[in-house]
GROMACS .gro file of N, CA and C in nm:
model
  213
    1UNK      N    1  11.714  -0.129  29.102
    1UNK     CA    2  11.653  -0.172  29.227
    1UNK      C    3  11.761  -0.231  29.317
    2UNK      N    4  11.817  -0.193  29.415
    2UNK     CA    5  11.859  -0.223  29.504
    2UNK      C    6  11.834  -0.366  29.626
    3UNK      N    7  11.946  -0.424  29.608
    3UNK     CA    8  11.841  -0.555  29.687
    3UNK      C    9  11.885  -0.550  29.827
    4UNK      N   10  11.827  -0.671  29.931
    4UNK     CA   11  11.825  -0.684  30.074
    4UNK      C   12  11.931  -0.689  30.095
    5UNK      N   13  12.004  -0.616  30.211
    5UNK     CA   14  12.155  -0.668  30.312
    5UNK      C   15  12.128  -0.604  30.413
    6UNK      N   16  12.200  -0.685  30.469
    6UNK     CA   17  12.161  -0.703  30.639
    6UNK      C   18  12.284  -0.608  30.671
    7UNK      N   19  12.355  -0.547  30.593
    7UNK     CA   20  12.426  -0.445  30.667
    7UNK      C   21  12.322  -0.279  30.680
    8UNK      N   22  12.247  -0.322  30.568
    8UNK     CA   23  12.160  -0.162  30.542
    8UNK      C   24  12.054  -0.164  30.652
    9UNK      N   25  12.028  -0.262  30.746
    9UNK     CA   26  11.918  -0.294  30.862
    9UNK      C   27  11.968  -0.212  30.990
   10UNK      N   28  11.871  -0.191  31.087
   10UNK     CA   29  11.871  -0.209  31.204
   10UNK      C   30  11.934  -0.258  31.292
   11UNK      N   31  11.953  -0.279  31.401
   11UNK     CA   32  11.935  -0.401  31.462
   11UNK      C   33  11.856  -0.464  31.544
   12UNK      N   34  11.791  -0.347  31.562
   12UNK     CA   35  11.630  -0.418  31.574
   12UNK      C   36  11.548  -0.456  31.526
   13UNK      N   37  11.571  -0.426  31.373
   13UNK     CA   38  11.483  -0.514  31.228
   13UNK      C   39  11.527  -0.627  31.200
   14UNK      N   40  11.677  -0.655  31.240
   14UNK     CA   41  11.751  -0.796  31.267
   14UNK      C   42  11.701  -0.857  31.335
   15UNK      N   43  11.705  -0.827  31.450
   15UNK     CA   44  11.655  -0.915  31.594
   15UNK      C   45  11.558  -1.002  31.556
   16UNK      N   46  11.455  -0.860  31.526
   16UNK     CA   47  11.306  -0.925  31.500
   16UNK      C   48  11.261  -1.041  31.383
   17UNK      N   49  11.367  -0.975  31.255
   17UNK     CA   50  11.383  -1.120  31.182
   17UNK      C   51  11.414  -1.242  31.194
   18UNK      N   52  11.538  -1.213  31.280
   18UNK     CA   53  11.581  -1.341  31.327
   18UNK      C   54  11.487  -1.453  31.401
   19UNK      N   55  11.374  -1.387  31.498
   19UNK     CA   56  11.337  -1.447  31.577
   19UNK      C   57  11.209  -1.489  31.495
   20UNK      N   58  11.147  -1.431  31.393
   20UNK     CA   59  11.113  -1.490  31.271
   20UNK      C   60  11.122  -1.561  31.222
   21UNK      N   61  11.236  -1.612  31.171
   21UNK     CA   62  11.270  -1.683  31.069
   21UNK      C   63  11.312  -1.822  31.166
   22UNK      N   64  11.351  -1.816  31.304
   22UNK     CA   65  11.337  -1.913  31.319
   22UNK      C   66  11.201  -2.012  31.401
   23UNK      N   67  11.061  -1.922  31.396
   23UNK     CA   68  10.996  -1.928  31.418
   23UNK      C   69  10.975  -2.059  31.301
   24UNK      N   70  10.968  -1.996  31.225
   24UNK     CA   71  10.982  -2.020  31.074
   24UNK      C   72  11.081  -2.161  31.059
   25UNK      N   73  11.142  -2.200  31.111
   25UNK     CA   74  11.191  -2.303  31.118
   25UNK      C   75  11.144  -2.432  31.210
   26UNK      N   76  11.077  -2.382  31.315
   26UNK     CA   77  11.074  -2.462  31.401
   26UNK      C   78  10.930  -2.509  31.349
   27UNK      N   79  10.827  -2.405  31.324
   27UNK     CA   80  10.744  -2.467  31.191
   27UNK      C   81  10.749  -2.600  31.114
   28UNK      N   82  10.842  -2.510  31.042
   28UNK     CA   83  10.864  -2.636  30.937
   28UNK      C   84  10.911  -2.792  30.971
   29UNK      N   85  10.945  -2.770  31.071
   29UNK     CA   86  10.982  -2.967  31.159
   29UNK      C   87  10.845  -2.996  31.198
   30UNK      N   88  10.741  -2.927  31.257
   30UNK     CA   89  10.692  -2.943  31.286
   30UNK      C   90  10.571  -3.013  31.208
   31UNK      N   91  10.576  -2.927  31.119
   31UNK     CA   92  10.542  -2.991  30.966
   31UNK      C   93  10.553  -3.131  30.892
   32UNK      N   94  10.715  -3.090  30.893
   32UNK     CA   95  10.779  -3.227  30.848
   32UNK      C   96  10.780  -3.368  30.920
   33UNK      N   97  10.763  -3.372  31.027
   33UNK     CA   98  10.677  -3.488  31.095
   33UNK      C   99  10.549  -3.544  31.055
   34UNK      N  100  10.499  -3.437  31.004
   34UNK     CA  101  10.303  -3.478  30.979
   34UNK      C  102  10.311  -3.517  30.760
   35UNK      N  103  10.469  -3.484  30.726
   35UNK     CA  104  10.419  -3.521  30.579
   35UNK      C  105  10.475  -3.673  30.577
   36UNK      N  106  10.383  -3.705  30.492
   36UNK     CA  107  10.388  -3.880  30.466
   36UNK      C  108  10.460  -3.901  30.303
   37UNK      N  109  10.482  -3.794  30.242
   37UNK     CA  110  10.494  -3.786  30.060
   37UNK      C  111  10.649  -3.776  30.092
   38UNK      N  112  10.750  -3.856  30.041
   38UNK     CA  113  10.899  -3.825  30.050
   38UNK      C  114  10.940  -3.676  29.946
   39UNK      N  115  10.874  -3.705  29.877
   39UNK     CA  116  10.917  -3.537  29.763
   39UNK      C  117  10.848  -3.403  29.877
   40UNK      N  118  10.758  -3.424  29.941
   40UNK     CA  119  10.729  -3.296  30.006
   40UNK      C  120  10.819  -3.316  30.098
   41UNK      N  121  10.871  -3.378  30.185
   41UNK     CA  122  10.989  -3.403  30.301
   41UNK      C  123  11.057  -3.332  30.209
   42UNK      N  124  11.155  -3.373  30.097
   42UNK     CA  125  11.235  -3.317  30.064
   42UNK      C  126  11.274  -3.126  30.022
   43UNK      N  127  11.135  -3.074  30.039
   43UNK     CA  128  11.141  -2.943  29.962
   43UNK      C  129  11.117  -2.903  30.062
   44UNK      N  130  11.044  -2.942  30.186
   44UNK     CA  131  11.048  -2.882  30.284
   44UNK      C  132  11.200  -2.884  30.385
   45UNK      N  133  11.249  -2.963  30.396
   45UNK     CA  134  11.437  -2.987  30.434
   45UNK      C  135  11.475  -2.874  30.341
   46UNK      N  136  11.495  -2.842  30.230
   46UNK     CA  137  11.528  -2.755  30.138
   46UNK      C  138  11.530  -2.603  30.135
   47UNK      N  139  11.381  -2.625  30.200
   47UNK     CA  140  11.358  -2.491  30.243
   47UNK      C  141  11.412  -2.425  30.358
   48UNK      N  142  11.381  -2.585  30.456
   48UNK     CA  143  11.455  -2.529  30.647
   48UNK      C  144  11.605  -2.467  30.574
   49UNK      N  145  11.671  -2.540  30.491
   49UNK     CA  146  11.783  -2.514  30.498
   49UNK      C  147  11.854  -2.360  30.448
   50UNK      N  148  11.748  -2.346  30.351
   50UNK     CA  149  11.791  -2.188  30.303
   50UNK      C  150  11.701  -2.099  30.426
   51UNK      N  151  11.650  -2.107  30.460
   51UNK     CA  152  11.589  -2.048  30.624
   51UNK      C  153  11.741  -2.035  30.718
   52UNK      N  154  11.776  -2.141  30.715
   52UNK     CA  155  11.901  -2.124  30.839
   52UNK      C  156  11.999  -2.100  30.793
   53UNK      N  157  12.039  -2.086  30.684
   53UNK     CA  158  12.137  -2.022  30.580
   53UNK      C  159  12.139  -1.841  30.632
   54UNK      N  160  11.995  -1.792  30.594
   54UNK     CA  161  11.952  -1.728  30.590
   54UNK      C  162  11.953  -1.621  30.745
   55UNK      N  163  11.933  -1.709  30.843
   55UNK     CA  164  11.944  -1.677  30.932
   55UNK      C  165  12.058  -1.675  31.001
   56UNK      N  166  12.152  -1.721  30.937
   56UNK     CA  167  12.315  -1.738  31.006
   56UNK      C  168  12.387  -1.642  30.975
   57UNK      N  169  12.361  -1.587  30.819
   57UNK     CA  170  12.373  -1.470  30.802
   57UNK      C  171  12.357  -1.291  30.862
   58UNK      N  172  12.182  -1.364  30.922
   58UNK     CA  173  12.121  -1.231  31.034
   58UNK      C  174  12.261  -1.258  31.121
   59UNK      N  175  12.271  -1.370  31.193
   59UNK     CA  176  12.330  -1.384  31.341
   59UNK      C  177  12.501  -1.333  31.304
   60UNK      N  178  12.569  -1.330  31.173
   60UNK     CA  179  12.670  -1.306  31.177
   60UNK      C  180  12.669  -1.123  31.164
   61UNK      N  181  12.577  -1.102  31.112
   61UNK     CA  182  12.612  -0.916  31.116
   61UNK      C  183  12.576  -0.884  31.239
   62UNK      N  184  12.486  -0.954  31.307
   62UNK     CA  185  12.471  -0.887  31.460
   62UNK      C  186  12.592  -0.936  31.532
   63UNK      N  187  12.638  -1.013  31.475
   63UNK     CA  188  12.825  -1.049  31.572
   63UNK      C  189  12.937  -0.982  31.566
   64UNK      N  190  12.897  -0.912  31.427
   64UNK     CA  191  12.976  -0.837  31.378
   64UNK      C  192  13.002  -0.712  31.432
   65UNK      N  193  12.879  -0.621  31.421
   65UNK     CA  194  12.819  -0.537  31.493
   65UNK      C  195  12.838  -0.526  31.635
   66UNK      N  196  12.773  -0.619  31.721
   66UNK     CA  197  12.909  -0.620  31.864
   66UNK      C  198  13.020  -0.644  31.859
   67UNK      N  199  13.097  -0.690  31.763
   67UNK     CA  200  13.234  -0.711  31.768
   67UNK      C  201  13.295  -0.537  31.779
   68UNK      N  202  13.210  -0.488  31.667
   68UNK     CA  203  13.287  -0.370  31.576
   68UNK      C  204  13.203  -0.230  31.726
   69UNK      N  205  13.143  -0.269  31.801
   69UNK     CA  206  13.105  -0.157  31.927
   69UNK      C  207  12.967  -0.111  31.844
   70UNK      N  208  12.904  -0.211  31.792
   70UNK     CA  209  12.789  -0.135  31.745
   70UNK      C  210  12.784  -0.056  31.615
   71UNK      N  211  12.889   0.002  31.508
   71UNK     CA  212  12.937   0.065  31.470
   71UNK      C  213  12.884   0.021  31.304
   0.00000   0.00000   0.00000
């Protein structure tokens, strides 16, 4: 089984993830304001963070990708 890379994508399946995932982030603050439990704060931070990990990754192959003429 072959797994996910963002070189085998689009870049319009990028885009659209991207703008996903940080949908997906902005969520989760939004969230994280309303929890009162310090262990759920924490897994939720945990999570933003592999989210924007995640997404820095999208933003570097699409940099790449204009760097390289699309190519």
């Amino acid at each position: 089984m072959k797994t996910w890379n963002a070189r085998d994508q689009t870049k319009e399946a990028l885009e659209e993830l991207l703008v996903r995932k940080y949908k997906e982030i902005d969520g989760n603050y939004k969230i994280l304001k309303k929890v009162s439990n310090i262990e759920d704060a924490k897994r939720l931070i945990d999570e933003t963070w592999r989210i924007k990990s995640f997404a820095k990754a999208i933003e570097m192959e699409l940099i790449r990708r204009e760097y390289n003429n699309g190519t």
